């Protein structure tokens, strides 16, 4: 029966080419707009590190004073220097990394080479293995290098291209903030989106150009800032030139915990640490800790830009309008077949059969609309990528969106077809056959 | 006037197509609701991107010069400003802040206890001559004199003995002192006490569209032999900004070989960067608006051509009974006008409902009624354009059709 209905639908659409084309185009435009925005939303709220996101956790403790006006219950995102150091030394997680974003003046270790500012991430050895950073040349530094404040640097592929023309620069030296650093590795392009490990400068943007050992970086002159710093208390200059200031949070901290038991142990250790700090008088608040997994952390931070959420709503509004439009066209389309339907009814077809036949026709329009909508969505995403906004670069067409686009198109066409099909199935056979 | 005589028969004919007419009205109403709000959002963004900051933007450039600790840095702030001023095309130079560049609000207090901030405002500070370089207009009180401003080190080290003289924008003065007694008043920020010596007309820290963008204060400090990195501002002679900025940057680099000039930007470039993402999202919305208009036009002309097909015989009869081609054309045009008018009326309600939702969820402003009028006109025009093709085809139906059986 289905095959027969398909055949009928095909013939009927061929007979009224203009109406069929209009319906297909309306659905295609709606699908194109909504799938574009859906794909952007999907990319922006996607998993930045598939495969590793389950084992990465973001510990937070609360060192703030009790009477901080306007303070929320959520502890600060980042750690103070002292807490970062203490948690780093806690050593019960299989891997952990303390880090901060910064920028530093760099030049090649040669006379008269020009100075330029480059962004850097100061971090500890486990960063690369924990986050699965791919290396092009050389390797990461070791925990031993961290402990000995070694003057080594890992370059991004882009910075290596800029300074050394892309060659294997391991062993070459750079002057960073007047100190000489040895290149120990070069990483391949790596920029997980959203940039979960440090959301202070926005969740979507460029990765840092180089990576330095955290404790080596602390030895450099502290005149170039420490990324966004959050301070409290009466001294507004707190931390101005001292990252070790007690009342300023600025260091990001991540741990890898491989089993639920490790997670539970770590959470207990955070509470215990907070209680101990409270006893020592450093913390004023009762233990207020968080240990969120990577994806929970992104959820809690609401990383999707508000303009994107608004545009997604609007795109679905457009789909709705396209559907109303399609309903109107389908009513016209099916009414036009009244004579034909009358004959089928007179020959014994049930109302249910007519309804099914019309719905199959709607489905065919949906499939066509979906197929035409796909290139439109692809075009839409291309347009999004041309926009000079930070999240634009990550807007790409995911294979899973193919299925969603087609499914959405067929579903919308069927929904739009229900009422016109019902009307068509109620056509009185006698009246139609008489007028033939 | 014959067109008005047609209205009753049109309404009667529409009654027998209730479903299709209702759907068309609904579609136009939904289009109107979305369109009205989108035009509002996009126009708001465009308008915002042209809001003046209050400084002479066409003549101002920024050089962000960062001192590298340990490198050879012989330059001093006063010396740096002197070499910049002597660069060709440069009218004035200063060290300090400018609008749309890392502007941040800080709390201001009316009493020294600093318990409750009266308002949060943008604080612009810089070397002597900052307000001349920015081109601020003092409308009341007086401008800074070099003898009354404090020394930069006293400001940074908190060694001030007297309140720092400040200029307030009219907007900030009105907010802090609604009675108009701003001049001579003392107020406090986080660290200092400030004395109001004058009022400038406008100075916006950011341009978010809020009235509080214009809540700013300016103070100057005396600079001399200190070695300071940061924002160096150039004011060029009219029309010579690009070359003057380039020359000043080169002179500054020569005087400070150990500095990195990480940013050299004209105010126009700064503004472009600032509005980049807003304008990008505006372009996306324009694309969505176009899709919407196309879909609505498709729906209108699709249904209209269906009706024309269906009524070929009636049209033939009317023609045979003496109706002119023009009468038939006007019939379909009037029908379309009536349907769109119904859609627009319902759409105005939908538009307000959608606006309420967007206001709640995305902090959109209240939709002014003239946007609805623009939306209505747009839809009337669109409807007439969409119906023109089918209506012309109807007008071309020959009277002889009436005599044939369909």
PDB file of N, CA and C in Angstrom, chain A residues 103-188:
ATOM      1  N   UNK A 103      50.554  37.450  29.627  1.00  0.00           N
ATOM      2  CA  UNK A 103      51.268  37.730  28.381  1.00  0.00           C
ATOM      3  C   UNK A 103      52.643  38.281  28.691  1.00  0.00           C
ATOM      4  N   UNK A 104      53.592  38.005  27.849  1.00  0.00           N
ATOM      5  CA  UNK A 104      54.983  38.309  28.155  1.00  0.00           C
ATOM      6  C   UNK A 104      55.704  38.821  26.908  1.00  0.00           C
ATOM      7  N   UNK A 105      56.705  39.719  27.114  1.00  0.00           N
ATOM      8  CA  UNK A 105      57.502  40.180  25.977  1.00  0.00           C
ATOM      9  C   UNK A 105      58.531  39.095  25.581  1.00  0.00           C
ATOM     10  N   UNK A 106      58.584  38.788  24.313  1.00  0.00           N
ATOM     11  CA  UNK A 106      59.440  37.705  23.828  1.00  0.00           C
ATOM     12  C   UNK A 106      60.260  38.211  22.643  1.00  0.00           C
ATOM     13  N   UNK A 107      61.524  37.787  22.584  1.00  0.00           N
ATOM     14  CA  UNK A 107      62.265  37.975  21.335  1.00  0.00           C
ATOM     15  C   UNK A 107      63.201  36.800  21.133  1.00  0.00           C
ATOM     16  N   UNK A 108      63.608  36.624  19.890  1.00  0.00           N
ATOM     17  CA  UNK A 108      64.557  35.556  19.593  1.00  0.00           C
ATOM     18  C   UNK A 108      65.901  35.886  20.221  1.00  0.00           C
ATOM     19  N   UNK A 109      66.635  34.845  20.569  1.00  0.00           N
ATOM     20  CA  UNK A 109      67.906  35.043  21.252  1.00  0.00           C
ATOM     21  C   UNK A 109      68.981  35.398  20.230  1.00  0.00           C
ATOM     22  N   UNK A 110      68.849  36.582  19.623  1.00  0.00           N
ATOM     23  CA  UNK A 110      69.831  37.033  18.638  1.00  0.00           C
ATOM     24  C   UNK A 110      69.866  38.545  18.725  1.00  0.00           C
ATOM     25  N   UNK A 111      71.015  39.159  18.444  1.00  0.00           N
ATOM     26  CA  UNK A 111      71.094  40.622  18.544  1.00  0.00           C
ATOM     27  C   UNK A 111      70.070  41.304  17.628  1.00  0.00           C
ATOM     28  N   UNK A 112      69.506  42.403  18.094  1.00  0.00           N
ATOM     29  CA  UNK A 112      68.605  43.245  17.303  1.00  0.00           C
ATOM     30  C   UNK A 112      67.309  42.548  16.875  1.00  0.00           C
ATOM     31  N   UNK A 113      66.965  41.417  17.499  1.00  0.00           N
ATOM     32  CA  UNK A 113      65.680  40.820  17.116  1.00  0.00           C
ATOM     33  C   UNK A 113      64.561  41.602  17.800  1.00  0.00           C
ATOM     34  N   UNK A 114      63.447  41.817  17.097  1.00  0.00           N
ATOM     35  CA  UNK A 114      62.388  42.676  17.638  1.00  0.00           C
ATOM     36  C   UNK A 114      61.636  42.002  18.790  1.00  0.00           C
ATOM     37  N   UNK A 115      61.171  42.851  19.718  1.00  0.00           N
ATOM     38  CA  UNK A 115      60.371  42.388  20.849  1.00  0.00           C
ATOM     39  C   UNK A 115      58.904  42.364  20.448  1.00  0.00           C
ATOM     40  N   UNK A 116      58.173  41.395  20.971  1.00  0.00           N
ATOM     41  CA  UNK A 116      56.719  41.406  20.763  1.00  0.00           C
ATOM     42  C   UNK A 116      56.056  40.742  21.962  1.00  0.00           C
ATOM     43  N   UNK A 117      54.788  41.090  22.212  1.00  0.00           N
ATOM     44  CA  UNK A 117      54.066  40.452  23.313  1.00  0.00           C
ATOM     45  C   UNK A 117      53.421  39.163  22.793  1.00  0.00           C
ATOM     46  N   UNK A 118      53.543  38.081  23.570  1.00  0.00           N
ATOM     47  CA  UNK A 118      52.879  36.812  23.235  1.00  0.00           C
ATOM     48  C   UNK A 118      52.081  36.349  24.454  1.00  0.00           C
ATOM     49  N   UNK A 119      50.945  35.702  24.184  1.00  0.00           N
ATOM     50  CA  UNK A 119      50.169  35.174  25.310  1.00  0.00           C
ATOM     51  C   UNK A 119      50.761  33.836  25.730  1.00  0.00           C
ATOM     52  N   UNK A 120      50.716  33.573  27.033  1.00  0.00           N
ATOM     53  CA  UNK A 120      51.263  32.310  27.514  1.00  0.00           C
ATOM     54  C   UNK A 120      50.354  31.714  28.567  1.00  0.00           C
ATOM     55  N   UNK A 121      50.457  30.412  28.743  1.00  0.00           N
ATOM     56  CA  UNK A 121      49.814  29.746  29.861  1.00  0.00           C
ATOM     57  C   UNK A 121      50.916  29.190  30.733  1.00  0.00           C
ATOM     58  N   UNK A 122      50.937  29.650  31.992  1.00  0.00           N
ATOM     59  CA  UNK A 122      51.894  29.117  32.947  1.00  0.00           C
ATOM     60  C   UNK A 122      51.203  27.943  33.621  1.00  0.00           C
ATOM     61  N   UNK A 123      51.824  26.771  33.566  1.00  0.00           N
ATOM     62  CA  UNK A 123      51.146  25.598  34.117  1.00  0.00           C
ATOM     63  C   UNK A 123      52.171  24.575  34.594  1.00  0.00           C
ATOM     64  N   UNK A 124      51.691  23.437  35.042  1.00  0.00           N
ATOM     65  CA  UNK A 124      52.604  22.404  35.540  1.00  0.00           C
ATOM     66  C   UNK A 124      52.584  21.191  34.611  1.00  0.00           C
ATOM     67  N   UNK A 125      53.539  20.302  34.812  1.00  0.00           N
ATOM     68  CA  UNK A 125      53.870  19.261  33.829  1.00  0.00           C
ATOM     69  C   UNK A 125      52.676  18.416  33.358  1.00  0.00           C
ATOM     70  N   UNK A 126      51.748  18.070  34.292  1.00  0.00           N
ATOM     71  CA  UNK A 126      50.669  17.149  33.929  1.00  0.00           C
ATOM     72  C   UNK A 126      49.683  17.735  32.919  1.00  0.00           C
ATOM     73  N   UNK A 127      49.691  19.076  32.745  1.00  0.00           N
ATOM     74  CA  UNK A 127      48.735  19.741  31.853  1.00  0.00           C
ATOM     75  C   UNK A 127      48.600  19.014  30.519  1.00  0.00           C
ATOM     76  N   UNK A 128      49.736  18.686  29.900  1.00  0.00           N
ATOM     77  CA  UNK A 128      49.723  18.169  28.527  1.00  0.00           C
ATOM     78  C   UNK A 128      49.134  16.767  28.461  1.00  0.00           C
ATOM     79  N   UNK A 129      49.540  15.905  29.412  1.00  0.00           N
ATOM     80  CA  UNK A 129      49.020  14.534  29.404  1.00  0.00           C
ATOM     81  C   UNK A 129      47.553  14.515  29.817  1.00  0.00           C
ATOM     82  N   UNK A 130      47.208  15.342  30.820  1.00  0.00           N
ATOM     83  CA  UNK A 130      45.832  15.379  31.326  1.00  0.00           C
ATOM     84  C   UNK A 130      44.836  15.783  30.247  1.00  0.00           C
ATOM     85  N   UNK A 131      45.194  16.794  29.468  1.00  0.00           N
ATOM     86  CA  UNK A 131      44.270  17.339  28.476  1.00  0.00           C
ATOM     87  C   UNK A 131      44.523  16.739  27.093  1.00  0.00           C
ATOM     88  N   UNK A 132      45.465  15.792  26.991  1.00  0.00           N
ATOM     89  CA  UNK A 132      45.705  15.130  25.712  1.00  0.00           C
ATOM     90  C   UNK A 132      46.215  16.076  24.625  1.00  0.00           C
ATOM     91  N   UNK A 133      47.176  16.936  24.991  1.00  0.00           N
ATOM     92  CA  UNK A 133      47.698  17.908  24.016  1.00  0.00           C
ATOM     93  C   UNK A 133      48.663  17.195  23.056  1.00  0.00           C
ATOM     94  N   UNK A 134      48.443  17.285  21.743  1.00  0.00           N
ATOM     95  CA  UNK A 134      49.312  16.591  20.780  1.00  0.00           C
ATOM     96  C   UNK A 134      50.610  17.362  20.530  1.00  0.00           C
ATOM     97  N   UNK A 135      51.704  16.651  20.515  1.00  0.00           N
ATOM     98  CA  UNK A 135      53.010  17.298  20.261  1.00  0.00           C
ATOM     99  C   UNK A 135      53.455  17.087  18.825  1.00  0.00           C
ATOM    100  N   UNK A 136      54.027  18.152  18.248  1.00  0.00           N
ATOM    101  CA  UNK A 136      54.571  18.095  16.892  1.00  0.00           C
ATOM    102  C   UNK A 136      56.053  17.738  16.959  1.00  0.00           C
ATOM    103  N   UNK A 137      56.772  18.433  17.834  1.00  0.00           N
ATOM    104  CA  UNK A 137      58.203  18.184  18.062  1.00  0.00           C
ATOM    105  C   UNK A 137      58.445  18.145  19.564  1.00  0.00           C
ATOM    106  N   UNK A 138      59.457  17.430  19.992  1.00  0.00           N
ATOM    107  CA  UNK A 138      59.863  17.435  21.384  1.00  0.00           C
ATOM    108  C   UNK A 138      58.797  16.883  22.302  1.00  0.00           C
ATOM    109  N   UNK A 139      58.792  17.341  23.546  1.00  0.00           N
ATOM    110  CA  UNK A 139      57.833  16.807  24.512  1.00  0.00           C
ATOM    111  C   UNK A 139      57.565  17.849  25.572  1.00  0.00           C
ATOM    112  N   UNK A 140      56.681  17.493  26.529  1.00  0.00           N
ATOM    113  CA  UNK A 140      56.389  18.378  27.652  1.00  0.00           C
ATOM    114  C   UNK A 140      57.555  18.359  28.621  1.00  0.00           C
ATOM    115  N   UNK A 141      57.552  19.314  29.553  1.00  0.00           N
ATOM    116  CA  UNK A 141      58.568  19.270  30.603  1.00  0.00           C
ATOM    117  C   UNK A 141      58.131  18.278  31.684  1.00  0.00           C
ATOM    118  N   UNK A 142      59.047  17.972  32.599  1.00  0.00           N
ATOM    119  CA  UNK A 142      58.776  16.954  33.614  1.00  0.00           C
ATOM    120  C   UNK A 142      58.459  17.608  34.953  1.00  0.00           C
ATOM    121  N   UNK A 143      57.969  16.805  35.892  1.00  0.00           N
ATOM    122  CA  UNK A 143      57.699  17.307  37.243  1.00  0.00           C
ATOM    123  C   UNK A 143      59.010  17.801  37.861  1.00  0.00           C
ATOM    124  N   UNK A 144      60.102  17.166  37.467  1.00  0.00           N
ATOM    125  CA  UNK A 144      61.422  17.591  37.944  1.00  0.00           C
ATOM    126  C   UNK A 144      61.714  19.024  37.485  1.00  0.00           C
ATOM    127  N   UNK A 145      61.378  19.327  36.215  1.00  0.00           N
ATOM    128  CA  UNK A 145      61.557  20.693  35.692  1.00  0.00           C
ATOM    129  C   UNK A 145      60.726  21.689  36.487  1.00  0.00           C
ATOM    130  N   UNK A 146      59.490  21.274  36.858  1.00  0.00           N
ATOM    131  CA  UNK A 146      58.642  22.148  37.677  1.00  0.00           C
ATOM    132  C   UNK A 146      59.342  22.454  38.992  1.00  0.00           C
ATOM    133  N   UNK A 147      59.856  21.411  39.626  1.00  0.00           N
ATOM    134  CA  UNK A 147      60.462  21.565  40.949  1.00  0.00           C
ATOM    135  C   UNK A 147      61.727  22.410  40.886  1.00  0.00           C
ATOM    136  N   UNK A 148      62.494  22.283  39.797  1.00  0.00           N
ATOM    137  CA  UNK A 148      63.766  23.003  39.724  1.00  0.00           C
ATOM    138  C   UNK A 148      63.617  24.354  39.027  1.00  0.00           C
ATOM    139  N   UNK A 149      62.384  24.784  38.778  1.00  0.00           N
ATOM    140  CA  UNK A 149      62.139  26.075  38.115  1.00  0.00           C
ATOM    141  C   UNK A 149      62.934  26.166  36.800  1.00  0.00           C
ATOM    142  N   UNK A 150      62.891  25.116  36.003  1.00  0.00           N
ATOM    143  CA  UNK A 150      63.654  25.078  34.753  1.00  0.00           C
ATOM    144  C   UNK A 150      63.151  26.145  33.790  1.00  0.00           C
ATOM    145  N   UNK A 151      64.061  26.775  33.036  1.00  0.00           N
ATOM    146  CA  UNK A 151      63.661  27.803  32.073  1.00  0.00           C
ATOM    147  C   UNK A 151      63.466  27.145  30.713  1.00  0.00           C
ATOM    148  N   UNK A 152      62.311  26.465  30.590  1.00  0.00           N
ATOM    149  CA  UNK A 152      61.968  25.789  29.341  1.00  0.00           C
ATOM    150  C   UNK A 152      60.617  26.306  28.873  1.00  0.00           C
ATOM    151  N   UNK A 153      60.339  26.157  27.583  1.00  0.00           N
ATOM    152  CA  UNK A 153      59.081  26.669  27.045  1.00  0.00           C
ATOM    153  C   UNK A 153      58.568  25.707  25.964  1.00  0.00           C
ATOM    154  N   UNK A 154      57.240  25.525  25.925  1.00  0.00           N
ATOM    155  CA  UNK A 154      56.584  24.754  24.867  1.00  0.00           C
ATOM    156  C   UNK A 154      55.849  25.752  23.979  1.00  0.00           C
ATOM    157  N   UNK A 155      56.118  25.714  22.678  1.00  0.00           N
ATOM    158  CA  UNK A 155      55.503  26.681  21.759  1.00  0.00           C
ATOM    159  C   UNK A 155      54.270  26.090  21.086  1.00  0.00           C
ATOM    160  N   UNK A 156      53.344  26.955  20.706  1.00  0.00           N
ATOM    161  CA  UNK A 156      52.238  26.514  19.857  1.00  0.00           C
ATOM    162  C   UNK A 156      52.770  26.431  18.428  1.00  0.00           C
ATOM    163  N   UNK A 157      52.043  25.692  17.601  1.00  0.00           N
ATOM    164  CA  UNK A 157      52.451  25.560  16.208  1.00  0.00           C
ATOM    165  C   UNK A 157      52.545  26.932  15.532  1.00  0.00           C
ATOM    166  N   UNK A 158      51.554  27.826  15.837  1.00  0.00           N
ATOM    167  CA  UNK A 158      51.516  29.144  15.193  1.00  0.00           C
ATOM    168  C   UNK A 158      52.716  29.992  15.598  1.00  0.00           C
ATOM    169  N   UNK A 159      53.074  29.932  16.893  1.00  0.00           N
ATOM    170  CA  UNK A 159      54.201  30.759  17.347  1.00  0.00           C
ATOM    171  C   UNK A 159      55.518  30.217  16.784  1.00  0.00           C
ATOM    172  N   UNK A 160      55.616  28.885  16.707  1.00  0.00           N
ATOM    173  CA  UNK A 160      56.813  28.272  16.128  1.00  0.00           C
ATOM    174  C   UNK A 160      56.946  28.681  14.655  1.00  0.00           C
ATOM    175  N   UNK A 161      55.791  28.771  13.986  1.00  0.00           N
ATOM    176  CA  UNK A 161      55.776  29.204  12.592  1.00  0.00           C
ATOM    177  C   UNK A 161      56.285  30.638  12.483  1.00  0.00           C
ATOM    178  N   UNK A 162      55.789  31.481  13.408  1.00  0.00           N
ATOM    179  CA  UNK A 162      56.108  32.904  13.359  1.00  0.00           C
ATOM    180  C   UNK A 162      57.586  33.159  13.654  1.00  0.00           C
ATOM    181  N   UNK A 163      58.112  32.470  14.673  1.00  0.00           N
ATOM    182  CA  UNK A 163      59.480  32.758  15.105  1.00  0.00           C
ATOM    183  C   UNK A 163      60.525  31.920  14.375  1.00  0.00           C
ATOM    184  N   UNK A 164      60.197  30.657  14.079  1.00  0.00           N
ATOM    185  CA  UNK A 164      61.214  29.765  13.518  1.00  0.00           C
ATOM    186  C   UNK A 164      60.820  29.210  12.155  1.00  0.00           C
ATOM    187  N   UNK A 165      59.791  29.785  11.537  1.00  0.00           N
ATOM    188  CA  UNK A 165      59.400  29.332  10.202  1.00  0.00           C
ATOM    189  C   UNK A 165      58.883  27.907  10.170  1.00  0.00           C
ATOM    190  N   UNK A 166      58.454  27.370  11.317  1.00  0.00           N
ATOM    191  CA  UNK A 166      57.822  26.061  11.330  1.00  0.00           C
ATOM    192  C   UNK A 166      58.780  24.894  11.467  1.00  0.00           C
ATOM    193  N   UNK A 167      60.101  25.150  11.547  1.00  0.00           N
ATOM    194  CA  UNK A 167      61.058  24.029  11.640  1.00  0.00           C
ATOM    195  C   UNK A 167      61.056  23.452  13.062  1.00  0.00           C
ATOM    196  N   UNK A 168      61.710  22.328  13.240  1.00  0.00           N
ATOM    197  CA  UNK A 168      61.852  21.717  14.560  1.00  0.00           C
ATOM    198  C   UNK A 168      62.771  22.594  15.395  1.00  0.00           C
ATOM    199  N   UNK A 169      62.175  23.375  16.310  1.00  0.00           N
ATOM    200  CA  UNK A 169      62.962  24.377  17.036  1.00  0.00           C
ATOM    201  C   UNK A 169      63.397  23.885  18.406  1.00  0.00           C
ATOM    202  N   UNK A 170      63.204  22.598  18.704  1.00  0.00           N
ATOM    203  CA  UNK A 170      63.595  22.073  20.016  1.00  0.00           C
ATOM    204  C   UNK A 170      65.090  22.311  20.213  1.00  0.00           C
ATOM    205  N   UNK A 171      65.445  22.895  21.372  1.00  0.00           N
ATOM    206  CA  UNK A 171      66.847  23.190  21.654  1.00  0.00           C
ATOM    207  C   UNK A 171      67.219  24.632  21.362  1.00  0.00           C
ATOM    208  N   UNK A 172      66.414  25.349  20.558  1.00  0.00           N
ATOM    209  CA  UNK A 172      66.663  26.774  20.301  1.00  0.00           C
ATOM    210  C   UNK A 172      66.319  27.574  21.563  1.00  0.00           C
ATOM    211  N   UNK A 173      66.808  28.809  21.624  1.00  0.00           N
ATOM    212  CA  UNK A 173      66.524  29.602  22.825  1.00  0.00           C
ATOM    213  C   UNK A 173      65.773  30.886  22.482  1.00  0.00           C
ATOM    214  N   UNK A 174      64.989  31.352  23.451  1.00  0.00           N
ATOM    215  CA  UNK A 174      64.198  32.579  23.334  1.00  0.00           C
ATOM    216  C   UNK A 174      64.462  33.431  24.559  1.00  0.00           C
ATOM    217  N   UNK A 175      64.340  34.772  24.387  1.00  0.00           N
ATOM    218  CA  UNK A 175      64.435  35.644  25.548  1.00  0.00           C
ATOM    219  C   UNK A 175      63.013  36.054  25.931  1.00  0.00           C
ATOM    220  N   UNK A 176      62.567  35.544  27.076  1.00  0.00           N
ATOM    221  CA  UNK A 176      61.209  35.842  27.545  1.00  0.00           C
ATOM    222  C   UNK A 176      61.337  36.691  28.794  1.00  0.00           C
ATOM    223  N   UNK A 177      60.812  37.920  28.746  1.00  0.00           N
ATOM    224  CA  UNK A 177      60.912  38.862  29.858  1.00  0.00           C
ATOM    225  C   UNK A 177      62.363  38.932  30.358  1.00  0.00           C
ATOM    226  N   UNK A 178      63.283  39.068  29.448  1.00  0.00           N
ATOM    227  CA  UNK A 178      64.744  39.220  29.647  1.00  0.00           C
ATOM    228  C   UNK A 178      65.457  37.963  30.156  1.00  0.00           C
ATOM    229  N   UNK A 179      64.742  36.866  30.389  1.00  0.00           N
ATOM    230  CA  UNK A 179      65.417  35.625  30.796  1.00  0.00           C
ATOM    231  C   UNK A 179      65.494  34.671  29.596  1.00  0.00           C
ATOM    232  N   UNK A 180      66.526  33.835  29.565  1.00  0.00           N
ATOM    233  CA  UNK A 180      66.705  32.941  28.429  1.00  0.00           C
ATOM    234  C   UNK A 180      65.991  31.605  28.692  1.00  0.00           C
ATOM    235  N   UNK A 181      65.141  31.216  27.752  1.00  0.00           N
ATOM    236  CA  UNK A 181      64.376  29.974  27.857  1.00  0.00           C
ATOM    237  C   UNK A 181      64.746  29.057  26.703  1.00  0.00           C
ATOM    238  N   UNK A 182      64.754  27.736  26.975  1.00  0.00           N
ATOM    239  CA  UNK A 182      65.071  26.765  25.941  1.00  0.00           C
ATOM    240  C   UNK A 182      63.774  26.112  25.456  1.00  0.00           C
ATOM    241  N   UNK A 183      63.581  26.055  24.146  1.00  0.00           N
ATOM    242  CA  UNK A 183      62.372  25.410  23.601  1.00  0.00           C
ATOM    243  C   UNK A 183      62.497  23.904  23.827  1.00  0.00           C
ATOM    244  N   UNK A 184      61.490  23.319  24.507  1.00  0.00           N
ATOM    245  CA  UNK A 184      61.559  21.889  24.816  1.00  0.00           C
ATOM    246  C   UNK A 184      60.555  21.105  23.969  1.00  0.00           C
ATOM    247  N   UNK A 185      59.558  21.796  23.434  1.00  0.00           N
ATOM    248  CA  UNK A 185      58.562  21.106  22.609  1.00  0.00           C
ATOM    249  C   UNK A 185      57.734  22.087  21.809  1.00  0.00           C
ATOM    250  N   UNK A 186      57.100  21.569  20.761  1.00  0.00           N
ATOM    251  CA  UNK A 186      56.159  22.364  19.965  1.00  0.00           C
ATOM    252  C   UNK A 186      54.889  21.528  19.843  1.00  0.00           C
ATOM    253  N   UNK A 187      53.728  22.113  20.202  1.00  0.00           N
ATOM    254  CA  UNK A 187      52.489  21.343  20.098  1.00  0.00           C
ATOM    255  C   UNK A 187      51.810  21.613  18.763  1.00  0.00           C
ATOM    256  N   UNK A 188      50.996  20.655  18.350  1.00  0.00           N
ATOM    257  CA  UNK A 188      50.192  20.815  17.137  1.00  0.00           C
ATOM    258  C   UNK A 188      49.015  21.732  17.472  1.00  0.00           C
TER     259      UNK A 188
END
